[in-house]
Short mmCIF file of C-alpha atoms and ligand atoms in Angstrom, two decimals:
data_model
loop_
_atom_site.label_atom_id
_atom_site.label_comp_id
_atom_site.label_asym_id
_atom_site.label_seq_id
_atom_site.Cartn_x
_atom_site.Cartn_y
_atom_site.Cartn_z
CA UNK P 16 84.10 123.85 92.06
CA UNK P 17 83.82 120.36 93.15
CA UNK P 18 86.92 118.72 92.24
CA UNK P 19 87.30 114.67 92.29
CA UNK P 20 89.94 114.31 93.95
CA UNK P 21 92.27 116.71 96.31
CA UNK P 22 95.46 115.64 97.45
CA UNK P 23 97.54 117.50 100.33
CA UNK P 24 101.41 117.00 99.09
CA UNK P 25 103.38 117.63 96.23
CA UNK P 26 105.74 114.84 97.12
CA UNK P 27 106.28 111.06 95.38
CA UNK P 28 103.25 110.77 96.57
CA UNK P 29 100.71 113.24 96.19
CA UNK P 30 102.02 112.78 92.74
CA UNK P 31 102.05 109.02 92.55
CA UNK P 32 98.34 109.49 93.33
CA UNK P 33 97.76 112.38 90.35
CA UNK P 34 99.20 110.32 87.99
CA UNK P 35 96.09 107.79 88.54
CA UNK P 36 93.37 110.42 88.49
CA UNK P 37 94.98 111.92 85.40
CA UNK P 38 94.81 108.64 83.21
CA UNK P 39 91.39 108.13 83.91
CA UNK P 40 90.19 112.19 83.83
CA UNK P 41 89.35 113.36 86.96
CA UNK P 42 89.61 116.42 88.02
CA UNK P 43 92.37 117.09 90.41
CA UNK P 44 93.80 120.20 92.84
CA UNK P 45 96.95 119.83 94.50
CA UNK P 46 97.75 121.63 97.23
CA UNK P 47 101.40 122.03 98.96
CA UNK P 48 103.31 124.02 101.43
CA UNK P 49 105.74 123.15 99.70
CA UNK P 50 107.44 121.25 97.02
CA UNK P 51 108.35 117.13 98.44
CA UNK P 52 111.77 115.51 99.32
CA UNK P 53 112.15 114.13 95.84
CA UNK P 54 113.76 117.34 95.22
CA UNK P 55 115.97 116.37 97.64
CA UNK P 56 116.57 112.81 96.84
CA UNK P 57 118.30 110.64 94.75
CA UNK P 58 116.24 110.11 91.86
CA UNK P 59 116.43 106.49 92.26
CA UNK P 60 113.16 104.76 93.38
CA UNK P 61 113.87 102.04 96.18
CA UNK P 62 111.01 99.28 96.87
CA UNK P 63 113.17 97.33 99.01
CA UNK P 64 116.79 97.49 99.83
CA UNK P 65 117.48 95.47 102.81
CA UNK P 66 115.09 92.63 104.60
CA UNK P 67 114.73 91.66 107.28
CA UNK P 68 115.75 95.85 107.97
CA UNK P 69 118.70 95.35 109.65
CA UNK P 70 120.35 92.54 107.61
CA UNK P 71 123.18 94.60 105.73
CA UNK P 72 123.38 92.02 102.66
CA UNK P 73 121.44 94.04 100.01
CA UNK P 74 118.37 92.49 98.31
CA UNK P 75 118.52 90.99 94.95
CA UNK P 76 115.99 88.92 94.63
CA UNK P 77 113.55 91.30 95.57
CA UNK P 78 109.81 89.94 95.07
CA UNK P 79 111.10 87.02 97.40
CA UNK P 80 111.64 89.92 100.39
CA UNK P 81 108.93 91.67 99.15
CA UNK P 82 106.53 88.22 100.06
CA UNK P 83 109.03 87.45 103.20
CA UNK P 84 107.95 91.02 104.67
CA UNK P 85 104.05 90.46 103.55
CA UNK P 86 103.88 87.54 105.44
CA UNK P 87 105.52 88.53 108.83
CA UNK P 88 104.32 92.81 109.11
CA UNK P 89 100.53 92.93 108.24
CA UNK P 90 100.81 96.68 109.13
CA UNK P 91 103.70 97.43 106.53
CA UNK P 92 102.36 99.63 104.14
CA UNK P 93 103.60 96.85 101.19
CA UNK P 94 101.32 94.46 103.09
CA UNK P 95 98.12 97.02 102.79
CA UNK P 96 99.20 97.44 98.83
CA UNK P 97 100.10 93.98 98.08
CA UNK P 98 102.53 92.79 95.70
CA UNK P 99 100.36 92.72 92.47
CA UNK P 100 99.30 96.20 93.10
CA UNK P 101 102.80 97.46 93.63
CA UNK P 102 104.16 95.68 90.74
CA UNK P 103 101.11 97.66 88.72
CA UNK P 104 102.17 101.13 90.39
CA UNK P 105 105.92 100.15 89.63
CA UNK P 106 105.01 99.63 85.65
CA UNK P 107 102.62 102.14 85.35
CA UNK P 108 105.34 104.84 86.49
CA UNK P 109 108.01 103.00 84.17
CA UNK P 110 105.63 103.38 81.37
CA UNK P 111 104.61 107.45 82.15
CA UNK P 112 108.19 108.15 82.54
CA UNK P 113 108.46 107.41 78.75
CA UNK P 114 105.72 109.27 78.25
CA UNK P 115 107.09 112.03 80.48
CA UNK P 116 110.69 112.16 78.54
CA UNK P 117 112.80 111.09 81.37
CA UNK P 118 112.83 107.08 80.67
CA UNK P 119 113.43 104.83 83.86
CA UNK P 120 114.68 101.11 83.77
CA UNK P 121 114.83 98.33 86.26
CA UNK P 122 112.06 96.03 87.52
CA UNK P 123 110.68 94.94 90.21
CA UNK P 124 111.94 91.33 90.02
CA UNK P 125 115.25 92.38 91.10
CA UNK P 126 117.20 95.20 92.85
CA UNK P 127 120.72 96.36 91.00
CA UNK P 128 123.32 97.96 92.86
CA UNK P 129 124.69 101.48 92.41
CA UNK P 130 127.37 103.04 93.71
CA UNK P 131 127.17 106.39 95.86
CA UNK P 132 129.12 109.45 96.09
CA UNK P 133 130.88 108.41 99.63
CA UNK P 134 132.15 105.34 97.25
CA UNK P 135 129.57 102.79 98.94
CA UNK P 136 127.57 100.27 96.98
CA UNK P 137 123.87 100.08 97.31
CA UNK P 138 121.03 98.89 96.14
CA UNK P 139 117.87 99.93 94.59
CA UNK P 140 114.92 99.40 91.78
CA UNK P 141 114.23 102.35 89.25
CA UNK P 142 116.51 104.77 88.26
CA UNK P 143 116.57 107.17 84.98
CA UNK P 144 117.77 105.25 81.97
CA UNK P 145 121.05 107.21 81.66
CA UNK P 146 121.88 105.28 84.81
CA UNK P 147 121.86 101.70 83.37
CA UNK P 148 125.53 101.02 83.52
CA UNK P 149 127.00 98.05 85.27
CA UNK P 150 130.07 98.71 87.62
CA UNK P 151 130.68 95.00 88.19
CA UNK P 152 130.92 94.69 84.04
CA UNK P 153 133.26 97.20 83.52
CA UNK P 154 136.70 96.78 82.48
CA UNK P 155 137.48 99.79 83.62
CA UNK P 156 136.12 102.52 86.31
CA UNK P 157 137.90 105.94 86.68
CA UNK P 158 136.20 108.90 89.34
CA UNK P 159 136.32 112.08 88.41
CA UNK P 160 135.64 115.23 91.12
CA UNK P 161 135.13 118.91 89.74
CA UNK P 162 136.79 121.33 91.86
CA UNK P 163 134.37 124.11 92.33
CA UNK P 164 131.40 121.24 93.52
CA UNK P 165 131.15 120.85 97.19
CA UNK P 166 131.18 117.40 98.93
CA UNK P 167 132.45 115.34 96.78
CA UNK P 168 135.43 113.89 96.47
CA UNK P 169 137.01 111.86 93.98
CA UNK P 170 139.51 110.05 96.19
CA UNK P 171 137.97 108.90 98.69
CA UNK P 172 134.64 107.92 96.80
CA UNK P 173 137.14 105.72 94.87
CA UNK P 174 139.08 104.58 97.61
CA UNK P 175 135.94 103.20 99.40
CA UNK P 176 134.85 101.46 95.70
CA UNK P 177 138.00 99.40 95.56
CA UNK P 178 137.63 97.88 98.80
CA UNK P 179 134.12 97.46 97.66
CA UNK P 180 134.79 95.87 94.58
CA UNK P 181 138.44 94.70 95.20
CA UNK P 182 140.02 96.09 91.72
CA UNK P 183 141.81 99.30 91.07
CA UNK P 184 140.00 102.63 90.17
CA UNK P 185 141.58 105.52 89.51
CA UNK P 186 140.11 108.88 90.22
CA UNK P 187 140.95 112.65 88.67
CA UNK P 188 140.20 116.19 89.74
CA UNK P 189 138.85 118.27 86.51
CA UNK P 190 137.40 121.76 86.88
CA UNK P 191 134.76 123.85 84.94
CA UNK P 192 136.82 127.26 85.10
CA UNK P 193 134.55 129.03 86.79
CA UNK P 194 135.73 131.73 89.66
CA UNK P 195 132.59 132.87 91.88
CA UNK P 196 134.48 133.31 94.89
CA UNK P 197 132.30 130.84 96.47
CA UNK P 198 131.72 126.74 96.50
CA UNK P 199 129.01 125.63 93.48
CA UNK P 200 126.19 123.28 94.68
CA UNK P 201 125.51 120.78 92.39
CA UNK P 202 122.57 122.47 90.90
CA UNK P 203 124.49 125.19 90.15
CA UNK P 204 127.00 123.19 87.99
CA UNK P 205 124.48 120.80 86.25
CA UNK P 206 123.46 124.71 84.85
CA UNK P 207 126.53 125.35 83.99
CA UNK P 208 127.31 122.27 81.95
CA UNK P 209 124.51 122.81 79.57
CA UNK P 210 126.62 125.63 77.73
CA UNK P 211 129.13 124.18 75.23
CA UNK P 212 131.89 126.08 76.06
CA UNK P 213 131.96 125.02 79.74
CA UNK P 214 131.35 121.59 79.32
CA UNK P 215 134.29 121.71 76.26
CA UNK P 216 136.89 122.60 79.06
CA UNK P 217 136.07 119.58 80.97
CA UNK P 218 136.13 117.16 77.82
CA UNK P 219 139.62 118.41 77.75
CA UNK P 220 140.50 117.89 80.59
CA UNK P 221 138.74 114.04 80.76
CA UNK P 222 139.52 113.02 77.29
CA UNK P 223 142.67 111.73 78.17
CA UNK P 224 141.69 109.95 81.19
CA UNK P 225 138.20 108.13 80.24
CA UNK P 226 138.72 106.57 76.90
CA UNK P 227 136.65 103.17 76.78
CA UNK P 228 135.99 103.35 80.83
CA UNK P 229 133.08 103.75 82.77
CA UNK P 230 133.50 107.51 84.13
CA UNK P 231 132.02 107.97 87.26
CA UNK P 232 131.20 111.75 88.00
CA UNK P 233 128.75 113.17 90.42
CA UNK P 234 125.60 114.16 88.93
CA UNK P 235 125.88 117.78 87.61
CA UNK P 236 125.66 117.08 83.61
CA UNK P 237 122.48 119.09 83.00
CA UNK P 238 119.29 120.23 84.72
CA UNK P 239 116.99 120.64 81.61
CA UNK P 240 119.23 119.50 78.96
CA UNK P 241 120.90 116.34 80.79
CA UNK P 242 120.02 114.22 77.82
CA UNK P 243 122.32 116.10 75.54
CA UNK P 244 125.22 116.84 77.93
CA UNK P 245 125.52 112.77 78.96
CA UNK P 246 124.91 111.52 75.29
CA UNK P 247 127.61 115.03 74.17
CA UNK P 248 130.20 113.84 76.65
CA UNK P 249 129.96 110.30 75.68
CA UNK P 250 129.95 110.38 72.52
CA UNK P 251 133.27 112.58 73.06
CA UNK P 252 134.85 110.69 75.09
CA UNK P 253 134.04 107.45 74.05
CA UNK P 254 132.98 106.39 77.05
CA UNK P 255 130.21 105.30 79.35
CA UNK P 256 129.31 107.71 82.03
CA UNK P 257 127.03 107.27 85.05
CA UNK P 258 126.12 109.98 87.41
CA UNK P 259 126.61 109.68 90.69
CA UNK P 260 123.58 111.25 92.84
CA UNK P 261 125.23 113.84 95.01
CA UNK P 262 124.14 115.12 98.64
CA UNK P 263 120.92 117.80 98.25
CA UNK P 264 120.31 119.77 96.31
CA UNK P 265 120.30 116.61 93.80
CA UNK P 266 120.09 116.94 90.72
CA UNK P 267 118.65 113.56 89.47
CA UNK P 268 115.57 113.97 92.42
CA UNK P 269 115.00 117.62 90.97
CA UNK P 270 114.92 116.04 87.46
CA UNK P 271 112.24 113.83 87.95
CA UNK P 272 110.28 115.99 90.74
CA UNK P 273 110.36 119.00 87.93
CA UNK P 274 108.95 116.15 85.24
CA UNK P 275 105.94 115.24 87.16
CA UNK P 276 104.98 118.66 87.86
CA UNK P 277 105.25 119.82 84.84
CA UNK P 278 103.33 116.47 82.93
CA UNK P 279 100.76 116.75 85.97
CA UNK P 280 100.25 120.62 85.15
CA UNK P 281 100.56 120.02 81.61
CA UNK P 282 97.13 117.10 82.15
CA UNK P 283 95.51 119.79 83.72
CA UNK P 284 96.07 119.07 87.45
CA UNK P 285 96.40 122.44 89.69
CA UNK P 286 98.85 122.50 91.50
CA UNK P 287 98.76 125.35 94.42
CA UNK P 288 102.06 125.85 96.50
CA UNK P 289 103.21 127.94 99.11
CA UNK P 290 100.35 127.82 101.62
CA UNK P 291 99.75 124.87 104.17
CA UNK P 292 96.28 123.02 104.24
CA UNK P 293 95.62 123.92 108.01
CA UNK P 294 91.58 123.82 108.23
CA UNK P 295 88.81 121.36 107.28
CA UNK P 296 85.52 120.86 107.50
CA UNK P 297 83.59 117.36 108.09
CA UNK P 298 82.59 114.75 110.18
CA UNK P 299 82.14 111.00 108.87
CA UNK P 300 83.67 112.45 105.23
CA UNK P 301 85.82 115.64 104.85
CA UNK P 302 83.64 118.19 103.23
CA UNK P 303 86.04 120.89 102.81
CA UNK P 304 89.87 121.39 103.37
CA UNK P 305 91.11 125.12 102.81
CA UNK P 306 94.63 127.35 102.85
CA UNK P 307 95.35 130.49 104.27
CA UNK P 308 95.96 133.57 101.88
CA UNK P 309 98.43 136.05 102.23
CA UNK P 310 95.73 138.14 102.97
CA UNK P 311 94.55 136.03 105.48
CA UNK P 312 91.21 134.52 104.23
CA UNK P 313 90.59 131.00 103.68
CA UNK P 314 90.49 129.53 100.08
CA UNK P 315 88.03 126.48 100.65
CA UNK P 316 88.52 123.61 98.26
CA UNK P 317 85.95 120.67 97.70
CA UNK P 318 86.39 117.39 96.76
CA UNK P 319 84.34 114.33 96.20
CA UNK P 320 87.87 112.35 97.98
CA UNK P 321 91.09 113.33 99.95
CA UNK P 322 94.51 112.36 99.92
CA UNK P 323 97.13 112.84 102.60
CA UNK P 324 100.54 112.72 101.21
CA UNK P 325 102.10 115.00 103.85
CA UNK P 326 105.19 113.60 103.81
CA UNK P 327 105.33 112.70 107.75
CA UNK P 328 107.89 114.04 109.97
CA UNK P 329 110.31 115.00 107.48
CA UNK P 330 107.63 116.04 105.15
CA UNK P 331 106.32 118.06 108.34
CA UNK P 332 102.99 116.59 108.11
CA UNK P 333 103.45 115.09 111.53
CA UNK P 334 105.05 117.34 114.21
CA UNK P 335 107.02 116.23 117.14
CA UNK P 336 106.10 117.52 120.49
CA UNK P 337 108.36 116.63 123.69
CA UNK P 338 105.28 114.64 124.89
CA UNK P 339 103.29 113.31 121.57
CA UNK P 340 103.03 113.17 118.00
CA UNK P 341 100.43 114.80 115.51
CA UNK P 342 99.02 114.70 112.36
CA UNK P 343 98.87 118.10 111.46
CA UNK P 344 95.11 118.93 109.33
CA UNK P 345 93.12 115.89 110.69
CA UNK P 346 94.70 115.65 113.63
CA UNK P 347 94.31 111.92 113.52
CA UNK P 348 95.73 109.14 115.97
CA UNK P 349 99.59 108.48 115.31
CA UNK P 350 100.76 105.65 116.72
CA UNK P 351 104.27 106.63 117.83
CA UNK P 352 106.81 104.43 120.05
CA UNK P 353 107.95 106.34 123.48
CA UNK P 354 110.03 109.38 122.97
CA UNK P 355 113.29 107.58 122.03
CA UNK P 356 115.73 107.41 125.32
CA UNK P 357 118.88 109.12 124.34
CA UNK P 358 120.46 105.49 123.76
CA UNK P 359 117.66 104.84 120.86
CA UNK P 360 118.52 108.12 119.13
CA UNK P 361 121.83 106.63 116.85
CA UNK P 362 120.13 103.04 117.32
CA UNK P 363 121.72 101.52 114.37
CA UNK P 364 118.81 98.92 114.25
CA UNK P 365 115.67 101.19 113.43
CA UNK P 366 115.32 105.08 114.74
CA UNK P 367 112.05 104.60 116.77
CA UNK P 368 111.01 108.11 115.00
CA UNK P 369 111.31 106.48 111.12
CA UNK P 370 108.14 103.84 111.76
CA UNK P 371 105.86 106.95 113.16
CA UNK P 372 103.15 107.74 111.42
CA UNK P 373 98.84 107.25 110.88
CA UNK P 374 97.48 104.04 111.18
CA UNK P 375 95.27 102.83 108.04
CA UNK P 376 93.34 100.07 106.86
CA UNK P 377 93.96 98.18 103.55
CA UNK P 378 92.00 100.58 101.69
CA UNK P 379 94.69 103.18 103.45
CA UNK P 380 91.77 105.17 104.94
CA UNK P 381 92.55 106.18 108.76
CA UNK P 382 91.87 104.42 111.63
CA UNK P 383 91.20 105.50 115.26
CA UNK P 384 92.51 103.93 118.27
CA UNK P 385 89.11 101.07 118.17
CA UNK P 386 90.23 100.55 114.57
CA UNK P 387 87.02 102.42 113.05
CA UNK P 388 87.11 104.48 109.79
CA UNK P 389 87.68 108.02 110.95
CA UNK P 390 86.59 109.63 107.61
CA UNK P 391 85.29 107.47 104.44
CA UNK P 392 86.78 109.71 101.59
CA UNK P 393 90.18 110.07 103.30
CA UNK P 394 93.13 108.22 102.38
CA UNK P 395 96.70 108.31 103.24
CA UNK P 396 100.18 107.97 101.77
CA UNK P 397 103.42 107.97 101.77
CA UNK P 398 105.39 108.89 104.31
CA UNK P 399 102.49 109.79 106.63
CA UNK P 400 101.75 105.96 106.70
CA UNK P 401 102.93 104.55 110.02
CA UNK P 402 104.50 101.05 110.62
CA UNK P 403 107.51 101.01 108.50
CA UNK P 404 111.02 102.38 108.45
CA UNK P 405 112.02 103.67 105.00
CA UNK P 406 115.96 104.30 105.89
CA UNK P 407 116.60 101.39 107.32
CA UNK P 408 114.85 99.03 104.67
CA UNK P 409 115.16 101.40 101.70
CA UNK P 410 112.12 101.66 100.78
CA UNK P 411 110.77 105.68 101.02
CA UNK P 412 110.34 106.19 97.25
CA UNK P 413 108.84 102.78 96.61
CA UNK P 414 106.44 103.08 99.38
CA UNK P 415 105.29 106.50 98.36
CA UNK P 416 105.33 105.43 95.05
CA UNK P 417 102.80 102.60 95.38
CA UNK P 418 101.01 103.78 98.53
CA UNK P 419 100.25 106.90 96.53
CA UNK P 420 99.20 104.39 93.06
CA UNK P 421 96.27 102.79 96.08
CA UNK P 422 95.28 105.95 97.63
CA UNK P 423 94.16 107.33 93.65
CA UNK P 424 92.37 104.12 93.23
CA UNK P 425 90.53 103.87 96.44
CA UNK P 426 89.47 107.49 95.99
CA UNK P 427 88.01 107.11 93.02
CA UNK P 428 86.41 103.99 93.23
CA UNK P 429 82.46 104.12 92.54
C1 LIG J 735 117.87 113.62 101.34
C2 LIG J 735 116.93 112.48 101.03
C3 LIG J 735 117.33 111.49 100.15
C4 LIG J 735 116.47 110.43 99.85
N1 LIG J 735 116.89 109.48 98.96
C5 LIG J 735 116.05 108.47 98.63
C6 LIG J 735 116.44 107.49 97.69
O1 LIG J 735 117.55 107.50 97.16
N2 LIG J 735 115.57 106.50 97.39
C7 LIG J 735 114.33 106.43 97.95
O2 LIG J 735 113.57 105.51 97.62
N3 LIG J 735 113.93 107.34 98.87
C8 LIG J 735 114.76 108.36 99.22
N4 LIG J 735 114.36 109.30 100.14
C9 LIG J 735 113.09 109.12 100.84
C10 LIG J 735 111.97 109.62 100.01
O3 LIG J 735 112.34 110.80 99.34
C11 LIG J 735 110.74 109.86 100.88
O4 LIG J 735 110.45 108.73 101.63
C12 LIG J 735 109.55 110.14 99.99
O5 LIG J 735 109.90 111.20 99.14
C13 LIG J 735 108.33 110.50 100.78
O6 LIG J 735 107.41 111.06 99.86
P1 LIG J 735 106.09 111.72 100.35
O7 LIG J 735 105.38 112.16 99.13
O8 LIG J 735 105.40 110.84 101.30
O9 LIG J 735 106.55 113.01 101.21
P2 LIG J 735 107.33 114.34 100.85
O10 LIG J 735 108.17 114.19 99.67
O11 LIG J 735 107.97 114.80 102.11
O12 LIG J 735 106.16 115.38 100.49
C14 LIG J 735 105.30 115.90 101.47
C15 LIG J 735 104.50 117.04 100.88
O13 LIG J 735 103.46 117.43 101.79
C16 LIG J 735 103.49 118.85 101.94
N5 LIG J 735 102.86 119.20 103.21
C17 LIG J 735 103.18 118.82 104.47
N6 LIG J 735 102.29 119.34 105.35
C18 LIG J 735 101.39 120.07 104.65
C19 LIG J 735 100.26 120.85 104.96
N7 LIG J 735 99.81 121.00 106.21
N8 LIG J 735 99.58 121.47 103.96
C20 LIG J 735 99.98 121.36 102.68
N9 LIG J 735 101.05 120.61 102.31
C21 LIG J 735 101.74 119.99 103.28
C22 LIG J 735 104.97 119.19 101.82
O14 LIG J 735 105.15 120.56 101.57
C23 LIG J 735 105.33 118.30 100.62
O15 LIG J 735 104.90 118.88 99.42
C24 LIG J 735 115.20 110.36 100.46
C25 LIG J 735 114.80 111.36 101.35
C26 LIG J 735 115.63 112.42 101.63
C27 LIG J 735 115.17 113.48 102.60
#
């Protein structure tokens, strides 16, 4: 089978990138070792917290940074996208997340600020609808901590807020009544909360506590059925509630990575997990890429394009060596800085390791070390892409979001 396009990652992504070749029918394979950092993440989708990086003043006004940064680092992935294209990739996702059944807000005029579960305020760009509550508006903010949920902690989240926001908030410890002999993750709870009689004994507990406030409370209310445990607790305690994103597993990433796949498989893309892409076959265009079975044979897939959206270090399609850094299936040139000293480890102005990553031209295909195209019908994405450092600016989600948005339209160009 000759597929149109093939993309290696099932991160933001790979999946950024599917979304494309699904609206315009082309016939896509996905193939994963496993499933992306998403999962891991937030939920929220960051184009650009902080600019210049290291200024600690978060962004508001964010398609003036967004221009600021264009104009002084060509090699930034936002510079190879450009801002119309990114403010395309950023509605196009706002609009399939309707679509999807898990509605996002925000724009990318301007960055809002959240708060986070160690009680810090930051910003970001997209987040799920449920989220659109304003902690500067309201009159008042209570925290409330569930026992049996590991890191988090209602004191001390709310401690940090008031200094934050220089007003009193009061914070609560409920619990959900269950006894496993061991701590709950947030995943586990967020299950737990869609059955009634569960989430009853914490209404009863909050009812007296949240009336007409804005309750924060880490993110556990539902993995499937979120949408009727917030609008259910809400509704009972008349009161606004926003969730918190909690440390992984989070449930808010795992929301939104389990709604792509499932509108990506549900369009028809494959999606194969479980097995890395470790071979290929090609010279000035990839002919082939393949996985290794169980059984140990190769399973050779075709495309007419390729998409990396290995996820880079983290995402383990780059590996760190004491001496070097590689790309993984193509084994193309990374430019990487010197192995960080032990001084640039903690540096609290950029960790040399977070800019790492494949070099690209503005059509994202890879370049060697003269700056030639290496192959014509491979593009890259994501976190794989070189020259920027998504921690420190904020950016990872936006700039796998609308790297992966080019990399689909490049592909199937012609
Ligand atoms: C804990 C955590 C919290 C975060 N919070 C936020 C946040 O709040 N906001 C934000 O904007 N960003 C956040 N990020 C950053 C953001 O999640 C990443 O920058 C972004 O997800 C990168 O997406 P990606 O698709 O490039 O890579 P990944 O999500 O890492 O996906 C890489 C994919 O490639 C696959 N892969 C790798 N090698 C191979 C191979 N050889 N063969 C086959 N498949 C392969 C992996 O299995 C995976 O499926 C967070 C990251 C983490 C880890």
């Amino acid at each position: 089978m000759l597929y149109d396009l093939v993309i290696i990652g099932a991160g933001l992504a790979g999946f950024s990138s599917a979304l494309v070749a699904v609206e315009r029918g082309k016939k896509t394979v996905i193939l994963a070792r496993g499933l992306g950092n998403l999962y891991s993440s937030s939920g929220y989708i960051d184009l650009l917290g902080y600019y210049p990086a290291t200024e600690r003043k978060p962004l508001l006004s964010l398609l003036e940074g967004l221009n600021r940064l264009i104009d002084e680092k060509p090699a930034h992935p936002y510079s190879l996208v450009g801002t119309d294209m990114i403010k395309d990739a950023f509605s196009s996702f706002l609009s399939i997340s309707e679509v999807m059944g898990l509605p996002y807000g925000g724009s990318t005029y301007k960055n809002v600020i959240m708060p986070t579960a160690v009680g810090s305020l930051v910003p970001t760009t997209l987040f799920p609808k449920t989220a659109e509550r304003d902690v500067f508006e309201a009159e008042k903010i209570v925290v409330a901590g569930i026992r049996e949920l590991i890191d988090f902690f209602p004191a001390y989240t709310a401690g940090n807020l008031e200094i934050a926001l220089e007003r009193k908030i009061d914070f609560y410890w409920v619990n959900i009544g269950i006894n496993v002999h061991r701590e709950l993750n947030s995943y586990d709870i967020a299950l737990a909360l869609e059955e009634k009689e569960i989430r009853d004994r914490l209404l009863k507990q909050l009812k007296p506590i949240s009336k007409g406030s804005l309750l924060l409370i880490p993110a556990v209310l539902g993995v499937k059925r979120w949408k009727e445990v917030i609008s259910h607790m809400e509704e009972e305690l008349e009161c606004k509630v926003l969730e918190i994103p909690t440390f992984p597993p989070s449930v808010m990433g795992y929301r939104l990575a389990e709604t792509l796949l499932n509108y990506l498989k549900s369009k028809g893309v494959e999606i194969i997990t479980g097995y890395s892409v470790d071979y290929f076959k090609g010279d000035k265009d990839v002919e082939e890429v393949a996985i290794t079975m169980s059984n140990g044979r190769l399973k050779k897939f075709k495309g007419k394009s390729y998409i990396l959206a290995t996820g880079g270090i983290l995402g383990e399609g780059l590996q760190v060596y004491p001496q070097e850094i590689k790309e993984t299936i193509f084994s193309l040139p990374v430019i990487s800085p010197e192995p960080p000293s032990r001084e640039d480890f903690f540096n609290l102005e950029g960790q040399p390791f977070s800019s790492t990553g494949v070099f690209v031209n503005n059509s994202l295909q890879p370049l060697d070390r003269t700056g030639k195209v290496i192959f014509n019908n491979l593009f890259v994405s994501g976190a794989t892409l070189g020259g920027y450092d998504p921690f420190l600016e904020k950016s990872g989600n936006g700039v796998a979001l609308s790297t992966g948005y080019k990399a689909a339209l490049m592909a199937l160009k012609g």
